[in-house]
Coordinates of C-alpha atoms (C1' of nucleotides) in Angstrom, one line a residue:
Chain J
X156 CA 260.8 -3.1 93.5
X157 CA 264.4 -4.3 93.6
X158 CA 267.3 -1.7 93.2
X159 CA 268.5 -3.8 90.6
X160 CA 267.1 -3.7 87.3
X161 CA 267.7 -6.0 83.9
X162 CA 270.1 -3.7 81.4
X163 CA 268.2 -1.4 78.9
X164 CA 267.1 -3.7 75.8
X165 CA 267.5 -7.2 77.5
X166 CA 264.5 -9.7 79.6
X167 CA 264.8 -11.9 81.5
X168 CA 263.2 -15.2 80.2
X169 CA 261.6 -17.3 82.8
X170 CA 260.1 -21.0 83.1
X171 CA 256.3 -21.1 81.5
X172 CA 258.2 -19.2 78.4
X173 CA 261.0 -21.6 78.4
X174 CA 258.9 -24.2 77.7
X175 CA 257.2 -22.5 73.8
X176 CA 261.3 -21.7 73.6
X177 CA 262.2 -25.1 73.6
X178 CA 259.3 -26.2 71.2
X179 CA 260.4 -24.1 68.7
X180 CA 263.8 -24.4 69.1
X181 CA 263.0 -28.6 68.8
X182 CA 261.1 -28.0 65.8
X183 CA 263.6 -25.7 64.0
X184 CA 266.1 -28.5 65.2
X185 CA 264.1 -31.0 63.7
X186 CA 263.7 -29.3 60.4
X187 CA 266.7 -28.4 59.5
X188 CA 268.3 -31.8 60.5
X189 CA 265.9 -33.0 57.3
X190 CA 267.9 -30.8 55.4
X191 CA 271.4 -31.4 56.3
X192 CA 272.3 -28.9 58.5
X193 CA 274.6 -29.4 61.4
X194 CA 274.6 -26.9 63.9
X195 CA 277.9 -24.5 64.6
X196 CA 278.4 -22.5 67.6
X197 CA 280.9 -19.8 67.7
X198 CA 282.0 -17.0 70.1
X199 CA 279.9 -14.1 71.7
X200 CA 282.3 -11.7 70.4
X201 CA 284.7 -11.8 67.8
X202 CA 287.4 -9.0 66.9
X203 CA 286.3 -6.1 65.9
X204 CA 287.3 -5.4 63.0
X205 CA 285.6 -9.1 61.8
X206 CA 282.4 -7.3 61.7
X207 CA 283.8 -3.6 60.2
X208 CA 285.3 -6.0 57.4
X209 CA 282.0 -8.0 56.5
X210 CA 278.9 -6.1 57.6
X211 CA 280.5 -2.9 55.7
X212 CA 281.6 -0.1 57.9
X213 CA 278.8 2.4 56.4
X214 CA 276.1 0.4 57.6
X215 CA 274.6 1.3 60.8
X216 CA 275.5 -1.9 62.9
X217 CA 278.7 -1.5 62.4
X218 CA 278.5 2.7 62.7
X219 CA 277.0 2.9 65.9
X220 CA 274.8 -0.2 67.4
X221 CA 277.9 -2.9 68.3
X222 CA 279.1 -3.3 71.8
X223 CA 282.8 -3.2 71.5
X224 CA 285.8 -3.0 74.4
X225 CA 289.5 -3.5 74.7
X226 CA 289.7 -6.5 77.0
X227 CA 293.7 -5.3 77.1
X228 CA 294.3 -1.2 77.5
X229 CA 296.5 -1.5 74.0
X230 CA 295.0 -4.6 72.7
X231 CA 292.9 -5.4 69.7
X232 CA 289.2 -4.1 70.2
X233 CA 286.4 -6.6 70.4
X234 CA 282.8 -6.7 69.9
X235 CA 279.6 -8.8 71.3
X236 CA 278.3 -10.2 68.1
X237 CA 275.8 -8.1 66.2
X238 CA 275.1 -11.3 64.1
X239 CA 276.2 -14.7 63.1
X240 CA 277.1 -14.7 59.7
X241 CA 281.1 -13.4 60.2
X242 CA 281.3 -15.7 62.8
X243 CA 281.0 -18.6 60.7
X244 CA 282.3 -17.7 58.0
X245 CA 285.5 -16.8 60.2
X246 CA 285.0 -20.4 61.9
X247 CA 285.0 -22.4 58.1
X248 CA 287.7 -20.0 56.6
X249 CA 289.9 -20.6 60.3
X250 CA 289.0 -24.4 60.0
X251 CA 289.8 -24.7 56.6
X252 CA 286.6 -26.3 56.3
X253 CA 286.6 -26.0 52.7
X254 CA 289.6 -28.2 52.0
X255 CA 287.7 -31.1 53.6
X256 CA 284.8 -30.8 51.5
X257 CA 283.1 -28.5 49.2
X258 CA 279.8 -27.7 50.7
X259 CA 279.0 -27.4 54.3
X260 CA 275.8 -26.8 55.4
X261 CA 275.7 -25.1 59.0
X262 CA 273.4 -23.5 61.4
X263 CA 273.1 -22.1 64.5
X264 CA 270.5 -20.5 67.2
X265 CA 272.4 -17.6 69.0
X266 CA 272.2 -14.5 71.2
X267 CA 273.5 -11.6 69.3
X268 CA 273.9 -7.6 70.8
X269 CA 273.3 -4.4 68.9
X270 CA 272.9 -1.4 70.9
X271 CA 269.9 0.1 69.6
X272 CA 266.7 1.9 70.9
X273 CA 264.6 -0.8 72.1
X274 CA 261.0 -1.1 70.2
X275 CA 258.3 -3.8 69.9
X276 CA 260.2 -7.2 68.6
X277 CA 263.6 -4.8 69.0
X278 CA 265.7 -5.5 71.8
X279 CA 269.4 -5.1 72.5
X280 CA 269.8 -8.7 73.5
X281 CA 268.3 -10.9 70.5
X282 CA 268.4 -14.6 69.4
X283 CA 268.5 -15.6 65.8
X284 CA 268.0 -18.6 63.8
X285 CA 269.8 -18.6 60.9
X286 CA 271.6 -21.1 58.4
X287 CA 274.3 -20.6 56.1
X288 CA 274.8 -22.8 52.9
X289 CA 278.6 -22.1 52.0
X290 CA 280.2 -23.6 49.2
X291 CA 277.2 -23.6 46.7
X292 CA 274.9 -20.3 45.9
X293 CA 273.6 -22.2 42.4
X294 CA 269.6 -21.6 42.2
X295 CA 268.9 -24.9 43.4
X296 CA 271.4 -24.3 46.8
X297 CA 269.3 -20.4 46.9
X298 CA 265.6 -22.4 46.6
X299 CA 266.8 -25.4 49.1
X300 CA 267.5 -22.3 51.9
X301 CA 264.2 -20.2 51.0
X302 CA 262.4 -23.2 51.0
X303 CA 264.4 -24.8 54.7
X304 CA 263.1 -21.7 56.4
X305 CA 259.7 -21.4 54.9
X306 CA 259.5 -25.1 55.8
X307 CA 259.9 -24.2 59.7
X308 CA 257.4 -21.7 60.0
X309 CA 254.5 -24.1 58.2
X310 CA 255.9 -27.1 60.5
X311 CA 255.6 -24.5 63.9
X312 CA 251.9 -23.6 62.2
X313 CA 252.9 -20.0 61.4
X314 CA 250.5 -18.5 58.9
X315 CA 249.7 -15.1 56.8
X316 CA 253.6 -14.5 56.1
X317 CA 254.9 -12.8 53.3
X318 CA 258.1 -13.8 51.7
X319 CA 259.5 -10.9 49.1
X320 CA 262.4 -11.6 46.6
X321 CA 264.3 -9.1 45.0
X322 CA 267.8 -9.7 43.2
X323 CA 270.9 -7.5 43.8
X324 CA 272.9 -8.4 40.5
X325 CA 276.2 -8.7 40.8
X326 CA 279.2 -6.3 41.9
X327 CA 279.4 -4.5 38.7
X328 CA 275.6 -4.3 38.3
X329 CA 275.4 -2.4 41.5
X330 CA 278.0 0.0 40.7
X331 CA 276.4 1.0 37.2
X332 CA 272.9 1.0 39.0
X333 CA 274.3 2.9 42.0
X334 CA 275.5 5.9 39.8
X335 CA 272.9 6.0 37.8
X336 CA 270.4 6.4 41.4
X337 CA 272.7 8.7 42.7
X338 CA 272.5 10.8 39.3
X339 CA 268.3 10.7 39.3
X340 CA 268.7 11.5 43.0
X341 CA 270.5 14.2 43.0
X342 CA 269.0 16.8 41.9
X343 CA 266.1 15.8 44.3
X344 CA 268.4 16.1 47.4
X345 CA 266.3 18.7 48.6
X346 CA 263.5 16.4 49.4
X347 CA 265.6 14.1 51.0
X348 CA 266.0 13.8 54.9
X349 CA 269.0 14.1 56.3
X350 CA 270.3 10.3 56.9
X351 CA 268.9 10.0 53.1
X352 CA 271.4 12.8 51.8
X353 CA 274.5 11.1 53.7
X354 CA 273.7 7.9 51.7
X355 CA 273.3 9.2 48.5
X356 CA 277.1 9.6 48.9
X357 CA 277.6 6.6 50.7
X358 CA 275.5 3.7 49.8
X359 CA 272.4 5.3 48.0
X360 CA 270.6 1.7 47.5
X361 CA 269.8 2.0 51.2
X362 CA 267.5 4.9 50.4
X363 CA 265.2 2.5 48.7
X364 CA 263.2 1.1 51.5
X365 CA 263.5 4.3 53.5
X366 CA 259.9 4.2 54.9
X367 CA 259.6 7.9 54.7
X368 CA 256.8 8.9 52.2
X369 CA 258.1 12.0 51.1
X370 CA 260.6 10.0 49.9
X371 CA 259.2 7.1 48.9
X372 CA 257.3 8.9 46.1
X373 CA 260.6 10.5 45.3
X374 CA 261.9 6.8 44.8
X375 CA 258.8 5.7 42.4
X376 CA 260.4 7.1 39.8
X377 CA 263.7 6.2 40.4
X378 CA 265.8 3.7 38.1
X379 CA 265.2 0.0 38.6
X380 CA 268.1 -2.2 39.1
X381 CA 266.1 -4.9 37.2
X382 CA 267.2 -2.3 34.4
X383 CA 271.1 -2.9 35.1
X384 CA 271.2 -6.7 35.7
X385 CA 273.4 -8.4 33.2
X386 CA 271.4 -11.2 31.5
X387 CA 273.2 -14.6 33.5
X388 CA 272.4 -12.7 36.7
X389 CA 268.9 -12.3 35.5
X390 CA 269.0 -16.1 34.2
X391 CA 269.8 -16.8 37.9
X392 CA 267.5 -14.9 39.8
X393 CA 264.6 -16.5 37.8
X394 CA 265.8 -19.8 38.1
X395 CA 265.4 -19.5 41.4
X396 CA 261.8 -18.0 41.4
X397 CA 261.2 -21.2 39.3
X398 CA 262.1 -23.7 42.0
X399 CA 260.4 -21.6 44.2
X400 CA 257.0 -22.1 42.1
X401 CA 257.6 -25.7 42.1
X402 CA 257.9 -26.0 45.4
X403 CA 254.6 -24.1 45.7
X404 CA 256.1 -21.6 47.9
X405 CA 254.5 -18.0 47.3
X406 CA 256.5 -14.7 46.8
X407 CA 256.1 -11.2 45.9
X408 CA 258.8 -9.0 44.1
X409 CA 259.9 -6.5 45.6
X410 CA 262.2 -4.2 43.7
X411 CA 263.2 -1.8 46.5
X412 CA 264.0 -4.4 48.2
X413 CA 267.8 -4.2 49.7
X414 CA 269.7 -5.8 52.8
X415 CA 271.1 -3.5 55.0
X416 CA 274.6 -5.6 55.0
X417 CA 276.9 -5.1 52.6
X418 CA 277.9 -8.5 51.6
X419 CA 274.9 -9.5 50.0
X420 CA 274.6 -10.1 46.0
X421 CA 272.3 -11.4 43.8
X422 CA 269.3 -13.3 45.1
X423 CA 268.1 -10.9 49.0
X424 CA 264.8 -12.0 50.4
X425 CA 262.8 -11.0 53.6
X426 CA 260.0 -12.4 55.0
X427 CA 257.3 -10.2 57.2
X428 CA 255.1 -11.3 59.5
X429 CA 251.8 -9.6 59.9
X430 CA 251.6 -9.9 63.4
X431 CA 254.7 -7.1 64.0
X432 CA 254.5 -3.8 64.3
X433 CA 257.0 -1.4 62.8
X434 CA 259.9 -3.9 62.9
X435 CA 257.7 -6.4 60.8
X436 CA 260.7 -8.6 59.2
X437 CA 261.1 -12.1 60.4
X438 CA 263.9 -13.4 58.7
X439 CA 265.5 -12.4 55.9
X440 CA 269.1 -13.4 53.5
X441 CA 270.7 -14.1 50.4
X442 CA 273.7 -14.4 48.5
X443 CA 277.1 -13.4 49.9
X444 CA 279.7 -15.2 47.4
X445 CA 282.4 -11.8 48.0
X446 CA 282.5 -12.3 52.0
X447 CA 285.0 -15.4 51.5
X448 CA 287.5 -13.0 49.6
X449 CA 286.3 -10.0 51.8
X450 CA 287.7 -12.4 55.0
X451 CA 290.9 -13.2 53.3
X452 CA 289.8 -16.6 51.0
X453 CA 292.0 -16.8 48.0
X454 CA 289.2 -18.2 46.3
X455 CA 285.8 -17.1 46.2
X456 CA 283.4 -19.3 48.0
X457 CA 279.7 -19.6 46.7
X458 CA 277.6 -18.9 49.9
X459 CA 273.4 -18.1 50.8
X460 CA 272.1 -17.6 54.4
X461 CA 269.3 -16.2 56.2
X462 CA 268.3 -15.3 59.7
X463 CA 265.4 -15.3 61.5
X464 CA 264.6 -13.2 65.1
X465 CA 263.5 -15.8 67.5
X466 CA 261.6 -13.3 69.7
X467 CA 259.8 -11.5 66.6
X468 CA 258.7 -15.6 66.2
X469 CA 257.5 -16.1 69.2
X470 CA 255.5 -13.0 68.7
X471 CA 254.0 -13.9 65.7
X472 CA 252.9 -17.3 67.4
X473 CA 252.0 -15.8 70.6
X474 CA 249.5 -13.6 68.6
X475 CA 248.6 -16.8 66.6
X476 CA 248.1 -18.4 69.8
X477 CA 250.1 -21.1 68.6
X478 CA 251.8 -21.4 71.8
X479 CA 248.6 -21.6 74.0
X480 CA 248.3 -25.5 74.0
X481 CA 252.1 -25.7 75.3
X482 CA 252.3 -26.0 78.8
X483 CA 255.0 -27.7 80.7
X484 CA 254.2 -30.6 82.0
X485 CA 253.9 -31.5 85.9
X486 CA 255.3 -33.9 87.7
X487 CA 254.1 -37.7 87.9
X488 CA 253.8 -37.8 91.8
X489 CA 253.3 -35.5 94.8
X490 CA 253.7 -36.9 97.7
X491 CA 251.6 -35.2 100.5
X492 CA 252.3 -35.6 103.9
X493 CA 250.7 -35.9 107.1
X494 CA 252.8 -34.3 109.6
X495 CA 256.3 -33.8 109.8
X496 CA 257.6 -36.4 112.0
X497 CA 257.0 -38.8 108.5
X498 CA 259.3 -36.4 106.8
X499 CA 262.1 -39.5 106.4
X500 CA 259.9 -42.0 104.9
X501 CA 258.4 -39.2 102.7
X502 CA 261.9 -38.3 101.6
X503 CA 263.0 -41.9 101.1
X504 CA 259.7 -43.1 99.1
X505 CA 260.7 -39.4 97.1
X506 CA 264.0 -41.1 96.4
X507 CA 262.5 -44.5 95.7
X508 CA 260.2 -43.3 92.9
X509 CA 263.1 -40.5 91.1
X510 CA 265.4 -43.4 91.1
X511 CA 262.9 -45.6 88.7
X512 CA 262.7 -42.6 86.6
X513 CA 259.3 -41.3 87.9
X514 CA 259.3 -37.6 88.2
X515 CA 258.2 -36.4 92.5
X516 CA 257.8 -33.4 93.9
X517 CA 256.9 -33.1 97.4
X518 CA 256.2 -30.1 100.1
X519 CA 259.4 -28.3 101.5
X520 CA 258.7 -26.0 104.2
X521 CA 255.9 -28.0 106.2
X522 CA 252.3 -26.7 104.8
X523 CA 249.3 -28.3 105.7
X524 CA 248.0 -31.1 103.6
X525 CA 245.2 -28.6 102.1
X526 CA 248.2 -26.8 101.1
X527 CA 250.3 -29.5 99.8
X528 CA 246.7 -30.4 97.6
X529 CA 246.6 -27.4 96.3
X530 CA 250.3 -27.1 95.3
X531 CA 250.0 -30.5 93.6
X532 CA 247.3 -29.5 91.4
X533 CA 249.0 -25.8 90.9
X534 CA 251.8 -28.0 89.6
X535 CA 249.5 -30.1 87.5
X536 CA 250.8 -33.3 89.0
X537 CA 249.0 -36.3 88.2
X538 CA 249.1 -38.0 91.2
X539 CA 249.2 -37.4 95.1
X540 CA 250.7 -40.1 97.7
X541 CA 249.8 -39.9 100.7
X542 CA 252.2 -40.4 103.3
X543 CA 250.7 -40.6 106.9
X544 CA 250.9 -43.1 109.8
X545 CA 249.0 -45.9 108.8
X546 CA 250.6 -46.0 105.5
X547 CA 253.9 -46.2 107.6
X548 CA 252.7 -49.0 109.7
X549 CA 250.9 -50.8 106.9
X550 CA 254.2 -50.0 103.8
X551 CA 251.2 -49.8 102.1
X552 CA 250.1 -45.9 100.9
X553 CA 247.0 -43.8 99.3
X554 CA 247.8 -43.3 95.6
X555 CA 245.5 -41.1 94.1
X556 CA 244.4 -40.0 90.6
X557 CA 244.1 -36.3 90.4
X558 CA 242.4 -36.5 87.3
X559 CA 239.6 -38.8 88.1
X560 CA 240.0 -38.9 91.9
X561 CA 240.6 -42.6 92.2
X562 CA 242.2 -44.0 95.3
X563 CA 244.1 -47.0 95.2
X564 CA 246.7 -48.1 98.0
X565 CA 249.7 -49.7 97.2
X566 CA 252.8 -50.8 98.5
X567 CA 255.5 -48.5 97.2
X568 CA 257.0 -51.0 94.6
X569 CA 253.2 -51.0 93.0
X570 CA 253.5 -47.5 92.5
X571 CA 256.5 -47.7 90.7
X572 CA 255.4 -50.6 89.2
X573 CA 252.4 -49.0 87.8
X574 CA 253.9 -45.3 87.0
X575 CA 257.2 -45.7 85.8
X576 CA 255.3 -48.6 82.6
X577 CA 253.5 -45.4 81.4
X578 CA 255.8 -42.5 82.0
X579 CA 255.6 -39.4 79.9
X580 CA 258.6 -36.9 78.6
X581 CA 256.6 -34.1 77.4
X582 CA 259.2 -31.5 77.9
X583 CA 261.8 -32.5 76.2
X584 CA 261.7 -31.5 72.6
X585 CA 261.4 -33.6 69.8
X586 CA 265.2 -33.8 67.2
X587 CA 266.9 -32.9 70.8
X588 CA 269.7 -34.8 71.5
X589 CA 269.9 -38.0 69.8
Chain U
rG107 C1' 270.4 9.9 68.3
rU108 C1' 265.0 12.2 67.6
rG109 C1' 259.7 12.3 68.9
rA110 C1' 255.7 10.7 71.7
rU111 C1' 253.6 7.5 75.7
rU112 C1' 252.9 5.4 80.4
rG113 C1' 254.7 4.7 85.7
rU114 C1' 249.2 3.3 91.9
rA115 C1' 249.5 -4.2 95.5
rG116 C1' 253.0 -10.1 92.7
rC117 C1' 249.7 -9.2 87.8
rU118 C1' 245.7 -6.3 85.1
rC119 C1' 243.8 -1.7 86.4
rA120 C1' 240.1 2.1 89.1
rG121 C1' 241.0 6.5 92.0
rU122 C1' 235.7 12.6 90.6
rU123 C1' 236.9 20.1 90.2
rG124 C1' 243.4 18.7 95.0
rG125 C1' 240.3 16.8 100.8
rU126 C1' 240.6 13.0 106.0
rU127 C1' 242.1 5.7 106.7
rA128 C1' 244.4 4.8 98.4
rG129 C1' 240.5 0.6 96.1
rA130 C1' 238.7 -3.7 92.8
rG131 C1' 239.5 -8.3 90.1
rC132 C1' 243.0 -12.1 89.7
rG133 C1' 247.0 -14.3 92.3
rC134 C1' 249.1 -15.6 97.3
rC135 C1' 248.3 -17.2 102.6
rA136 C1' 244.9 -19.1 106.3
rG137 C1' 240.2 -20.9 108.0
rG138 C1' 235.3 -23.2 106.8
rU139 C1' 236.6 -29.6 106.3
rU140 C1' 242.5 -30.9 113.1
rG141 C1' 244.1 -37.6 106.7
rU142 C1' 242.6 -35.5 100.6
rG143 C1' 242.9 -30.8 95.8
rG144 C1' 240.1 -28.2 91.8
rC145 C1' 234.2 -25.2 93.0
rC146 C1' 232.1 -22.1 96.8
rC147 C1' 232.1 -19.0 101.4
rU148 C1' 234.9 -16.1 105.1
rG149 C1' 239.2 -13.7 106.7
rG150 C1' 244.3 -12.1 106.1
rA151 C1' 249.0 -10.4 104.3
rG152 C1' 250.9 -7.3 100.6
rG153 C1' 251.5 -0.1 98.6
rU154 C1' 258.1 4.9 100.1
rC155 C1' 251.2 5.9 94.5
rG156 C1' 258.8 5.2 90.0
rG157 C1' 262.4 8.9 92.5
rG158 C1' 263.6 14.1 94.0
rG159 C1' 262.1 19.0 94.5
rG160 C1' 258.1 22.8 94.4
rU161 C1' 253.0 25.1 94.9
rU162 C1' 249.2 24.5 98.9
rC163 C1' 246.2 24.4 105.3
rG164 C1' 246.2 19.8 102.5
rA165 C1' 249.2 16.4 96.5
rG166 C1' 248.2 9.6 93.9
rU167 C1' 245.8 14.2 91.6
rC168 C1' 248.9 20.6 89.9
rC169 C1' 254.2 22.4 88.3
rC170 C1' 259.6 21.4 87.4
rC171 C1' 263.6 18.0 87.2
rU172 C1' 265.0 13.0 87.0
rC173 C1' 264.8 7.7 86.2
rA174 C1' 262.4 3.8 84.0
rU175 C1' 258.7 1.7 80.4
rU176 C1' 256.3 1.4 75.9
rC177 C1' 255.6 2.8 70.9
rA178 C1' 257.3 5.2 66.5
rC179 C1' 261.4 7.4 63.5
rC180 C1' 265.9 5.3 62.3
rC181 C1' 267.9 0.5 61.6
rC182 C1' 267.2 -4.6 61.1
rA183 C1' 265.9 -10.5 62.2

RNA sequence: GUGAUUGUAGCUCAGUUGGUUAGAGCGCCAGGUUGUGGCCCUGGAGGUCGGGGGUUCGAGUCCCCUCAUUCACCCCA
């Protein structure tokens, strides 16, 4: 094995998975273009304090799992992207996006870094999907988001997922509901662990999906923020379960349901795929209508978003074996050749056919014609030309099905004639570029 | 950061209470068929047994250290 290793956390991807990345990613393309979305890309790393500023400097992204570095000894530090949602927002506030229209509808497929222990569907090199709505959060805008995401996974044939919708309020909601946690909590403290204790000063929502049953029964009892919600943010949130229902898209409640960033309000949803193990959420968002202000807006800007983990996907239909019928496809003609003193008229019929489009692969490093056979068909090429001295003498060459064996010969014109009429593009994705 | 797990051929894995030359299947290469693939048959290449140290006449096997992997906590998509 090579000296050389890929970094802790990261993979290397290589062609057969390409291809199922490149499906989904045309599919998730596709999709969202019936929505409206137009695709952003921003940065790999932004400054750092971008990311302290939105994501909330007690959560643990920003506490501990971001790359950061000084790319000058005294300059300002910068960090590799832990997600996507600063970015743009950065990008639309920098652009002044919101001058030229009111609501922009953006999204994005992107590598993002946190440096964190890596775990099944966990590494420290990720890709996310993920959309952001900005300049509407109304019920309808929230439903239209739920609903654009739930909309790729039926359309890629995901199945058995379980979307969970929980409401956060709004600002002063939380803060009456987060004293009035930290003041049942309390005097239970004892029974809290130790990451537990430090939020209950903190941020003691966070403790409410702690997956630690010692403290999950502790929790049971606890307050409900459903109890603290002012009645328009209630209003809200079930206008949005009601759009929801008509667009027969199923939920669950979850009331301990919170988002580990801190700009999220109101409406927070998740979705988990049963096909995970312990890190078993998909994709996941809500509202963020403060970040705007947080990022120096003079105005609030109505916003909603999600993410979802591209690899955790591809997990979900690996396991679904949704990906098992994609297989790249092989080239049109390989041209086999006798010996290798017909090497220039193999290469120049090669360049013939590529030329009208036809897709030709042919031997490199002088193996038998057994061998170039058996290459053809490890390649899944559909046909084999035979290139050997009577073909030379006669122009006229062996063209032969590899499907259903037929041999017909042909004069070099013929074959393009008949290949390039019926030629396939099976690779590229459909909604790519057009 | 914490806890556990597993490291033997390109891949998936056997390898007995420590014993002589470390195996299988798949894959790869070649031949059987010197101008035609898939199936079949035959042969071949490929291994510092993760690395280092120790115990022993003898270590893939036992002990220690180390590196890496995987899973879980945590966190999150």
């Amino acid at each position: 094995m090579s000296e050389y290793r890929a970094v802790k956390g990261t993979k290397d991807i290589f062609p057969d998975e390409i291809t199922s990345w490149k499906y989904i990613e045309g599919v998730i393309h596709r999709v969202v273009g019936l929505y409206g979305f137009q695709e952003i890309r921003t940065p790999v790393f932004e400054y750092t304090d971008l990311f302290q500023r939105s994501i909330g400097s007690t959560t643990d992204i920003v506490g501990k799992e971001m790359f950061s570095f000084r790319p000058e000894p005294d300059g300002r530090s910068v960090t590799l992207r832990p997600e996507m949602t600063a970015g743009v927002m950065r990008a639309f506030l920098q652009a002044n996006l919101f001058s030229a229209s009111p609501v922009h509808k953006l999204y994005y497929i992107a590598e993002l870094f946190r440096k964190e222990r890596p775990q099944a569907g966990r590494q420290r090199q990720f890709s996310q999907f993920g959309a952001e709505m900005l300049g509407a959060s109304s019920p309808e805008a929230v439903a239209e988001v739920i609903d654009m995401m739930m909309q790729v996974f039926t359309s890629l044939g995901v199945s058995g997922l379980r979307l969970r919708m929980n409401t956060l309020g709004d600002f002063d909601d939380r803060v009456r509901y987060r004293e009035a946690l930290r003041a049942y909590l309390e005097p239970h403290s004892g029974l809290l662990d130790g990451p537990s204790r430090e939020r209950l000063e903190k941020n003691p929502l966070r403790i409410l999906d702690s997956k630690n049953p010692d403290i999950q029964s502790v929790i049971a009892d606890a307050p409900k923020l459903h109890d603290f919600l002012n009645p328009s943010a209630k209003e809200e949130f079930d206008q949005v379960l009601l759009y929801l229902d008509q667009k027969s898209i199923e939920y669950v409640i979850d009331p301990f349901l919170v988002r580990g960033l801190d700009y999220y309000c109101h409406t927070a949803f998740e979705v988990v795929s049963p096909e995970l193990g312990a890190q078993d959420a998909i994709g996941g968002g809500g509202r963020y209508d403060g970040l705007a202000r947080e990022l120096g807006s003079k105005s609030d800007i109505p916003a909603v978003g999600f993410a979802v983990g591209m690899e955790r996907l591809l997990i979900t239909m690996e396991k679904q074996g949704l990906l098992r019928h994609i297989v790249p496809s092989g080239p049109r003609v390989y041209i086999v050749l006798q010996d290798e003193g017909l090497k220039t008229h193999a290469l120049s019929a090669g360049d013939l056919l590529r030329r009208s489009g036809i897709r030709t692969e042919m031997d490199l490093c002088g193996r038998s014609m057994k061998a170039q056979m058996r290459e053809a068909n490890r390649q899944h090429a559909d046909y084999a030309l035979f290139v050997g001295k009577s073909e030379v003498e006669s122009q006229v060459y062996g063209l032969k099905n590899l499907r259903t064996s037929e041999q017909d010969f042909l004069s070099i014109r013929e074959v393009i004639a008949r290949l390039a009429s019926s030629t396939k593009h099976v690779d590229v994705p459909d909604g790519g570029l057009d």
